[in-house]
Amino acid sequence: MMLILGGAFASGEWHFPEKYTGPITPTTDTTWHPDILEGYEARYVNQGNAFDGPCRSTIVRKLNPNKSRKAFLYVHGFNDYFFQKEMGERFVDSGFNFYAVDLRRYGRSWEPWQYPFNVRKQTEYFNDIDSALAQIRRDGNTDITLGGHSTGGLTVAYFGALKGARCGVNRIVTDSPFLEWNFPAAMRNVGAPIIEGLAKITPNAKIKQGHCDGYSYSLLKEYDGEWTYNTDWKMIYSPPVTFSWVGAINHAQSELMKKADHITVPILVMHSSRKIDGCNYTPEFKTGDAVLDPAMLQKRGMKLGKVREVVTIDSGIHDLILSLKPHREAAYDTIFSFIRRH
């Protein structure tokens, strides 16, 4: 994600790609159906009416055939959805029931009348997480790990900080959590708070993002990556983000650091060993984090929770479990050993 704070502002009109004018008819269910990923199943959860109309989340699961009581719940990042089939298989092979949630306005949950990825407050996602956790407990799981990547990592850490001992999980795992903007200090300390304030007046005004292909090309098999996913849901070039999205992230980051010691369960913070600068793809994009600054994640990660581990994954990319095989193996080893210890 390359956000341009102080760059070109767009009006509050829709422009993605055009305003939906059809009927607003939510689709939901309470039964499981075969998922788009082979070997997985999914169901929608009606999350009621939000600021932009009816919304839903989606729970995806792959159960262990050996009736495990251990579960891992994964929360994706920005401009993202759960597509990491290999990840779920690794957890099931390691004795877990695996679950993922597509948050409201993302992936499987995205409805046509919703501007993609839009949000007013990061706490909106707590209902999506709680719904998935309720399902996990109904399935008989008693040992639950909550994990998240990037903005999902910020969200699960924030979830743990605000809920404290009532968070309902045994531990939290974060993969390159979005704990701080990857901007110079002036933009972090002045630009983002100004936009957070403006979001209260004009929440749907938008900020263009950089037209950069480096990270996407490092992932997609059709370019120089290993992975296949729906680029309508995880776009090569993300649409502009709303003022309210910037405000929600900025507020969550600030509140998380104020309440960092309220996280009562053990927390793991993983990040890459290096930052990658630039916009257009080069092979270097497969050797580091092209979205966030690992040094910032290290600094803030060391303040989270009472029991924490902050681990560097050598040459990992932004989504560590999508790194080249030796480096994602290091990420998996780190996760599973953390769970065993805690």
PDB file of N, CA and C in Angstrom, residues 40-112:
ATOM      1  N   TYR A  40     -12.180 -26.270   1.744  1.00  0.00           N
ATOM      2  CA  TYR A  40     -12.640 -25.354   2.785  1.00  0.00           C
ATOM      3  C   TYR A  40     -14.150 -25.182   2.664  1.00  0.00           C
ATOM      4  N   GLU A  41     -14.757 -24.717   3.741  1.00  0.00           N
ATOM      5  CA  GLU A  41     -16.171 -24.354   3.715  1.00  0.00           C
ATOM      6  C   GLU A  41     -16.335 -22.974   4.330  1.00  0.00           C
ATOM      7  N   ALA A  42     -17.457 -22.337   4.013  1.00  0.00           N
ATOM      8  CA  ALA A  42     -17.660 -20.960   4.467  1.00  0.00           C
ATOM      9  C   ALA A  42     -19.127 -20.719   4.780  1.00  0.00           C
ATOM     10  N   ARG A  43     -19.363 -19.679   5.564  1.00  0.00           N
ATOM     11  CA  ARG A  43     -20.726 -19.195   5.761  1.00  0.00           C
ATOM     12  C   ARG A  43     -20.682 -17.697   6.058  1.00  0.00           C
ATOM     13  N   TYR A  44     -21.759 -17.024   5.686  1.00  0.00           N
ATOM     14  CA  TYR A  44     -21.880 -15.595   5.932  1.00  0.00           C
ATOM     15  C   TYR A  44     -22.450 -15.348   7.335  1.00  0.00           C
ATOM     16  N   VAL A  45     -22.119 -14.196   7.883  1.00  0.00           N
ATOM     17  CA  VAL A  45     -22.700 -13.759   9.149  1.00  0.00           C
ATOM     18  C   VAL A  45     -23.313 -12.386   8.935  1.00  0.00           C
ATOM     19  N   ASN A  46     -24.601 -12.277   9.200  1.00  0.00           N
ATOM     20  CA  ASN A  46     -25.295 -10.991   9.068  1.00  0.00           C
ATOM     21  C   ASN A  46     -24.843 -10.074  10.198  1.00  0.00           C
ATOM     22  N   GLN A  47     -24.193  -8.971   9.832  1.00  0.00           N
ATOM     23  CA  GLN A  47     -23.700  -8.034  10.840  1.00  0.00           C
ATOM     24  C   GLN A  47     -24.587  -6.788  10.969  1.00  0.00           C
ATOM     25  N   GLY A  48     -25.815  -6.880  10.444  1.00  0.00           N
ATOM     26  CA  GLY A  48     -26.771  -5.796  10.633  1.00  0.00           C
ATOM     27  C   GLY A  48     -26.496  -4.608   9.727  1.00  0.00           C
ATOM     28  N   ASN A  49     -27.011  -3.453  10.105  1.00  0.00           N
ATOM     29  CA  ASN A  49     -26.854  -2.245   9.303  1.00  0.00           C
ATOM     30  C   ASN A  49     -25.692  -1.411   9.810  1.00  0.00           C
ATOM     31  N   ALA A  50     -24.828  -1.014   8.888  1.00  0.00           N
ATOM     32  CA  ALA A  50     -23.711  -0.132   9.185  1.00  0.00           C
ATOM     33  C   ALA A  50     -24.001   1.242   8.571  1.00  0.00           C
ATOM     34  N   PHE A  51     -23.004   2.118   8.561  1.00  0.00           N
ATOM     35  CA  PHE A  51     -23.210   3.471   8.034  1.00  0.00           C
ATOM     36  C   PHE A  51     -23.539   3.477   6.552  1.00  0.00           C
ATOM     37  N   ASP A  52     -23.208   2.404   5.831  1.00  0.00           N
ATOM     38  CA  ASP A  52     -23.473   2.342   4.396  1.00  0.00           C
ATOM     39  C   ASP A  52     -24.495   1.273   4.040  1.00  0.00           C
ATOM     40  N   GLY A  53     -25.267   0.810   5.013  1.00  0.00           N
ATOM     41  CA  GLY A  53     -26.305  -0.170   4.736  1.00  0.00           C
ATOM     42  C   GLY A  53     -25.986  -1.527   5.327  1.00  0.00           C
ATOM     43  N   PRO A  54     -26.712  -2.564   4.909  1.00  0.00           N
ATOM     44  CA  PRO A  54     -26.493  -3.905   5.443  1.00  0.00           C
ATOM     45  C   PRO A  54     -25.062  -4.374   5.172  1.00  0.00           C
ATOM     46  N   CYS A  55     -24.494  -5.089   6.130  1.00  0.00           N
ATOM     47  CA  CYS A  55     -23.143  -5.610   5.931  1.00  0.00           C
ATOM     48  C   CYS A  55     -23.048  -7.015   6.507  1.00  0.00           C
ATOM     49  N   ARG A  56     -22.040  -7.719   6.070  1.00  0.00           N
ATOM     50  CA  ARG A  56     -21.836  -9.089   6.530  1.00  0.00           C
ATOM     51  C   ARG A  56     -20.338  -9.366   6.652  1.00  0.00           C
ATOM     52  N   SER A  57     -20.011 -10.385   7.405  1.00  0.00           N
ATOM     53  CA  SER A  57     -18.667 -10.952   7.414  1.00  0.00           C
ATOM     54  C   SER A  57     -18.780 -12.390   6.923  1.00  0.00           C
ATOM     55  N   THR A  58     -17.647 -13.026   6.680  1.00  0.00           N
ATOM     56  CA  THR A  58     -17.640 -14.409   6.207  1.00  0.00           C
ATOM     57  C   THR A  58     -16.641 -15.207   7.029  1.00  0.00           C
ATOM     58  N   ILE A  59     -17.093 -16.344   7.532  1.00  0.00           N
ATOM     59  CA  ILE A  59     -16.192 -17.261   8.239  1.00  0.00           C
ATOM     60  C   ILE A  59     -15.816 -18.387   7.282  1.00  0.00           C
ATOM     61  N   VAL A  60     -14.540 -18.658   7.184  1.00  0.00           N
ATOM     62  CA  VAL A  60     -14.018 -19.762   6.376  1.00  0.00           C
ATOM     63  C   VAL A  60     -13.350 -20.732   7.338  1.00  0.00           C
ATOM     64  N   ARG A  61     -13.534 -22.030   7.108  1.00  0.00           N
ATOM     65  CA  ARG A  61     -12.890 -22.971   8.008  1.00  0.00           C
ATOM     66  C   ARG A  61     -12.426 -24.232   7.280  1.00  0.00           C
ATOM     67  N   LYS A  62     -11.434 -24.859   7.882  1.00  0.00           N
ATOM     68  CA  LYS A  62     -10.959 -26.192   7.466  1.00  0.00           C
ATOM     69  C   LYS A  62     -10.698 -26.965   8.748  1.00  0.00           C
ATOM     70  N   LEU A  63     -11.528 -27.951   9.007  1.00  0.00           N
ATOM     71  CA  LEU A  63     -11.460 -28.679  10.268  1.00  0.00           C
ATOM     72  C   LEU A  63     -10.461 -29.831  10.197  1.00  0.00           C
ATOM     73  N   ASN A  64      -9.832 -30.072  11.341  1.00  0.00           N
ATOM     74  CA  ASN A  64      -8.906 -31.185  11.445  1.00  0.00           C
ATOM     75  C   ASN A  64      -9.691 -32.496  11.545  1.00  0.00           C
ATOM     76  N   PRO A  65      -9.368 -33.489  10.741  1.00  0.00           N
ATOM     77  CA  PRO A  65     -10.133 -34.754  10.787  1.00  0.00           C
ATOM     78  C   PRO A  65      -9.970 -35.507  12.098  1.00  0.00           C
ATOM     79  N   ASN A  66      -8.978 -35.123  12.914  1.00  0.00           N
ATOM     80  CA  ASN A  66      -8.707 -35.831  14.171  1.00  0.00           C
ATOM     81  C   ASN A  66      -9.353 -35.159  15.378  1.00  0.00           C
ATOM     82  N   LYS A  67     -10.361 -34.313  15.136  1.00  0.00           N
ATOM     83  CA  LYS A  67     -11.168 -33.726  16.219  1.00  0.00           C
ATOM     84  C   LYS A  67     -10.320 -32.938  17.218  1.00  0.00           C
ATOM     85  N   SER A  68      -9.523 -32.062  16.722  1.00  0.00           N
ATOM     86  CA  SER A  68      -8.690 -31.226  17.579  1.00  0.00           C
ATOM     87  C   SER A  68      -9.547 -30.217  18.349  1.00  0.00           C
ATOM     88  N   ARG A  69      -9.062 -29.773  19.490  1.00  0.00           N
ATOM     89  CA  ARG A  69      -9.697 -28.694  20.249  1.00  0.00           C
ATOM     90  C   ARG A  69      -8.865 -27.408  20.189  1.00  0.00           C
ATOM     91  N   LYS A  70      -7.836 -27.405  19.324  1.00  0.00           N
ATOM     92  CA  LYS A  70      -7.004 -26.228  19.122  1.00  0.00           C
ATOM     93  C   LYS A  70      -7.416 -25.537  17.818  1.00  0.00           C
ATOM     94  N   ALA A  71      -7.523 -24.226  17.866  1.00  0.00           N
ATOM     95  CA  ALA A  71      -7.955 -23.485  16.675  1.00  0.00           C
ATOM     96  C   ALA A  71      -7.072 -22.268  16.455  1.00  0.00           C
ATOM     97  N   PHE A  72      -6.920 -21.910  15.194  1.00  0.00           N
ATOM     98  CA  PHE A  72      -6.231 -20.679  14.801  1.00  0.00           C
ATOM     99  C   PHE A  72      -7.195 -19.878  13.931  1.00  0.00           C
ATOM    100  N   LEU A  73      -7.390 -18.594  14.287  1.00  0.00           N
ATOM    101  CA  LEU A  73      -8.256 -17.700  13.514  1.00  0.00           C
ATOM    102  C   LEU A  73      -7.394 -16.626  12.875  1.00  0.00           C
ATOM    103  N   TYR A  74      -7.496 -16.485  11.560  1.00  0.00           N
ATOM    104  CA  TYR A  74      -6.671 -15.555  10.789  1.00  0.00           C
ATOM    105  C   TYR A  74      -7.502 -14.371  10.305  1.00  0.00           C
ATOM    106  N   VAL A  75      -6.942 -13.154  10.476  1.00  0.00           N
ATOM    107  CA  VAL A  75      -7.583 -11.915  10.010  1.00  0.00           C
ATOM    108  C   VAL A  75      -6.649 -11.262   8.986  1.00  0.00           C
ATOM    109  N   HIS A  76      -7.152 -11.056   7.781  1.00  0.00           N
ATOM    110  CA  HIS A  76      -6.358 -10.520   6.668  1.00  0.00           C
ATOM    111  C   HIS A  76      -6.071  -9.030   6.847  1.00  0.00           C
ATOM    112  N   GLY A  77      -5.318  -8.474   5.906  1.00  0.00           N
ATOM    113  CA  GLY A  77      -4.966  -7.063   5.930  1.00  0.00           C
ATOM    114  C   GLY A  77      -5.789  -6.226   4.976  1.00  0.00           C
ATOM    115  N   PHE A  78      -5.293  -5.011   4.694  1.00  0.00           N
ATOM    116  CA  PHE A  78      -5.947  -4.074   3.782  1.00  0.00           C
ATOM    117  C   PHE A  78      -5.789  -4.553   2.346  1.00  0.00           C
ATOM    118  N   ASN A  79      -6.818  -4.252   1.497  1.00  0.00           N
ATOM    119  CA  ASN A  79      -6.808  -4.685   0.094  1.00  0.00           C
ATOM    120  C   ASN A  79      -6.467  -6.171   0.035  1.00  0.00           C
ATOM    121  N   ASP A  80      -7.251  -6.973   0.723  1.00  0.00           N
ATOM    122  CA  ASP A  80      -6.877  -8.360   0.940  1.00  0.00           C
ATOM    123  C   ASP A  80      -8.117  -9.186   1.249  1.00  0.00           C
ATOM    124  N   TYR A  81      -7.936 -10.482   1.307  1.00  0.00           N
ATOM    125  CA  TYR A  81      -8.966 -11.434   1.749  1.00  0.00           C
ATOM    126  C   TYR A  81      -8.241 -12.740   2.020  1.00  0.00           C
ATOM    127  N   PHE A  82      -8.919 -13.737   2.571  1.00  0.00           N
ATOM    128  CA  PHE A  82      -8.238 -14.998   2.839  1.00  0.00           C
ATOM    129  C   PHE A  82      -8.183 -15.837   1.566  1.00  0.00           C
ATOM    130  N   PHE A  83      -6.973 -16.052   1.076  1.00  0.00           N
ATOM    131  CA  PHE A  83      -6.767 -16.917  -0.085  1.00  0.00           C
ATOM    132  C   PHE A  83      -5.600 -17.883   0.142  1.00  0.00           C
ATOM    133  N   GLN A  84      -4.959 -17.802   1.318  1.00  0.00           N
ATOM    134  CA  GLN A  84      -3.718 -18.540   1.567  1.00  0.00           C
ATOM    135  C   GLN A  84      -4.020 -19.996   1.921  1.00  0.00           C
ATOM    136  N   LYS A  85      -4.403 -20.763   0.904  1.00  0.00           N
ATOM    137  CA  LYS A  85      -4.794 -22.159   1.095  1.00  0.00           C
ATOM    138  C   LYS A  85      -3.704 -22.956   1.815  1.00  0.00           C
ATOM    139  N   GLU A  86      -2.469 -22.700   1.444  1.00  0.00           N
ATOM    140  CA  GLU A  86      -1.348 -23.410   2.054  1.00  0.00           C
ATOM    141  C   GLU A  86      -1.295 -23.168   3.559  1.00  0.00           C
ATOM    142  N   MET A  87      -1.612 -21.949   3.979  1.00  0.00           N
ATOM    143  CA  MET A  87      -1.561 -21.599   5.395  1.00  0.00           C
ATOM    144  C   MET A  87      -2.525 -22.463   6.208  1.00  0.00           C
ATOM    145  N   GLY A  88      -3.765 -22.547   5.758  1.00  0.00           N
ATOM    146  CA  GLY A  88      -4.736 -23.372   6.465  1.00  0.00           C
ATOM    147  C   GLY A  88      -4.307 -24.819   6.522  1.00  0.00           C
ATOM    148  N   GLU A  89      -3.755 -25.321   5.434  1.00  0.00           N
ATOM    149  CA  GLU A  89      -3.319 -26.712   5.392  1.00  0.00           C
ATOM    150  C   GLU A  89      -2.182 -26.961   6.371  1.00  0.00           C
ATOM    151  N   ARG A  90      -1.291 -25.970   6.506  1.00  0.00           N
ATOM    152  CA  ARG A  90      -0.188 -26.123   7.458  1.00  0.00           C
ATOM    153  C   ARG A  90      -0.714 -26.216   8.895  1.00  0.00           C
ATOM    154  N   PHE A  91      -1.705 -25.415   9.216  1.00  0.00           N
ATOM    155  CA  PHE A  91      -2.258 -25.477  10.565  1.00  0.00           C
ATOM    156  C   PHE A  91      -2.994 -26.784  10.813  1.00  0.00           C
ATOM    157  N   VAL A  92      -3.768 -27.244   9.853  1.00  0.00           N
ATOM    158  CA  VAL A  92      -4.483 -28.509  10.016  1.00  0.00           C
ATOM    159  C   VAL A  92      -3.481 -29.660  10.158  1.00  0.00           C
ATOM    160  N   ASP A  93      -2.436 -29.649   9.325  1.00  0.00           N
ATOM    161  CA  ASP A  93      -1.416 -30.691   9.412  1.00  0.00           C
ATOM    162  C   ASP A  93      -0.683 -30.662  10.749  1.00  0.00           C
ATOM    163  N   SER A  94      -0.701 -29.502  11.405  1.00  0.00           N
ATOM    164  CA  SER A  94      -0.021 -29.352  12.691  1.00  0.00           C
ATOM    165  C   SER A  94      -0.965 -29.557  13.874  1.00  0.00           C
ATOM    166  N   GLY A  95      -2.180 -30.054  13.611  1.00  0.00           N
ATOM    167  CA  GLY A  95      -3.076 -30.430  14.690  1.00  0.00           C
ATOM    168  C   GLY A  95      -4.101 -29.393  15.091  1.00  0.00           C
ATOM    169  N   PHE A  96      -4.322 -28.372  14.239  1.00  0.00           N
ATOM    170  CA  PHE A  96      -5.275 -27.313  14.536  1.00  0.00           C
ATOM    171  C   PHE A  96      -6.507 -27.403  13.644  1.00  0.00           C
ATOM    172  N   ASN A  97      -7.610 -26.853  14.135  1.00  0.00           N
ATOM    173  CA  ASN A  97      -8.707 -26.451  13.258  1.00  0.00           C
ATOM    174  C   ASN A  97      -8.388 -25.038  12.794  1.00  0.00           C
ATOM    175  N   PHE A  98      -8.523 -24.796  11.498  1.00  0.00           N
ATOM    176  CA  PHE A  98      -8.146 -23.488  10.956  1.00  0.00           C
ATOM    177  C   PHE A  98      -9.388 -22.704  10.553  1.00  0.00           C
ATOM    178  N   TYR A  99      -9.394 -21.433  10.920  1.00  0.00           N
ATOM    179  CA  TYR A  99     -10.485 -20.520  10.569  1.00  0.00           C
ATOM    180  C   TYR A  99      -9.897 -19.218  10.038  1.00  0.00           C
ATOM    181  N   ALA A 100     -10.644 -18.574   9.164  1.00  0.00           N
ATOM    182  CA  ALA A 100     -10.301 -17.228   8.707  1.00  0.00           C
ATOM    183  C   ALA A 100     -11.587 -16.432   8.603  1.00  0.00           C
ATOM    184  N   VAL A 101     -11.474 -15.129   8.680  1.00  0.00           N
ATOM    185  CA  VAL A 101     -12.639 -14.265   8.499  1.00  0.00           C
ATOM    186  C   VAL A 101     -12.325 -13.260   7.403  1.00  0.00           C
ATOM    187  N   ASP A 102     -13.234 -13.145   6.438  1.00  0.00           N
ATOM    188  CA  ASP A 102     -13.208 -12.014   5.506  1.00  0.00           C
ATOM    189  C   ASP A 102     -14.040 -10.917   6.147  1.00  0.00           C
ATOM    190  N   LEU A 103     -13.387  -9.828   6.517  1.00  0.00           N
ATOM    191  CA  LEU A 103     -14.063  -8.741   7.210  1.00  0.00           C
ATOM    192  C   LEU A 103     -15.082  -8.057   6.308  1.00  0.00           C
ATOM    193  N   ARG A 104     -15.983  -7.305   6.903  1.00  0.00           N
ATOM    194  CA  ARG A 104     -16.974  -6.536   6.142  1.00  0.00           C
ATOM    195  C   ARG A 104     -16.282  -5.662   5.099  1.00  0.00           C
ATOM    196  N   ARG A 105     -16.882  -5.637   3.905  1.00  0.00           N
ATOM    197  CA  ARG A 105     -16.409  -4.841   2.763  1.00  0.00           C
ATOM    198  C   ARG A 105     -15.123  -5.380   2.145  1.00  0.00           C
ATOM    199  N   TYR A 106     -14.777  -6.613   2.475  1.00  0.00           N
ATOM    200  CA  TYR A 106     -13.594  -7.264   1.900  1.00  0.00           C
ATOM    201  C   TYR A 106     -13.991  -8.606   1.298  1.00  0.00           C
ATOM    202  N   GLY A 107     -13.352  -8.980   0.204  1.00  0.00           N
ATOM    203  CA  GLY A 107     -13.411 -10.330  -0.330  1.00  0.00           C
ATOM    204  C   GLY A 107     -14.803 -10.910  -0.439  1.00  0.00           C
ATOM    205  N   ARG A 108     -15.001 -12.060   0.179  1.00  0.00           N
ATOM    206  CA  ARG A 108     -16.275 -12.771   0.118  1.00  0.00           C
ATOM    207  C   ARG A 108     -17.413 -11.955   0.722  1.00  0.00           C
ATOM    208  N   SER A 109     -17.084 -11.028   1.617  1.00  0.00           N
ATOM    209  CA  SER A 109     -18.103 -10.264   2.342  1.00  0.00           C
ATOM    210  C   SER A 109     -18.509  -8.972   1.644  1.00  0.00           C
ATOM    211  N   TRP A 110     -17.781  -8.585   0.642  1.00  0.00           N
ATOM    212  CA  TRP A 110     -17.975  -7.301  -0.028  1.00  0.00           C
ATOM    213  C   TRP A 110     -19.288  -7.288  -0.813  1.00  0.00           C
ATOM    214  N   GLU A 111     -20.140  -6.346  -0.487  1.00  0.00           N
ATOM    215  CA  GLU A 111     -21.418  -6.182  -1.190  1.00  0.00           C
ATOM    216  C   GLU A 111     -21.294  -5.045  -2.212  1.00  0.00           C
ATOM    217  N   PRO A 112     -22.065  -5.089  -3.302  1.00  0.00           N
ATOM    218  CA  PRO A 112     -21.861  -4.125  -4.402  1.00  0.00           C
ATOM    219  C   PRO A 112     -22.162  -2.678  -4.050  1.00  0.00           C
TER     220      PRO A 112
END
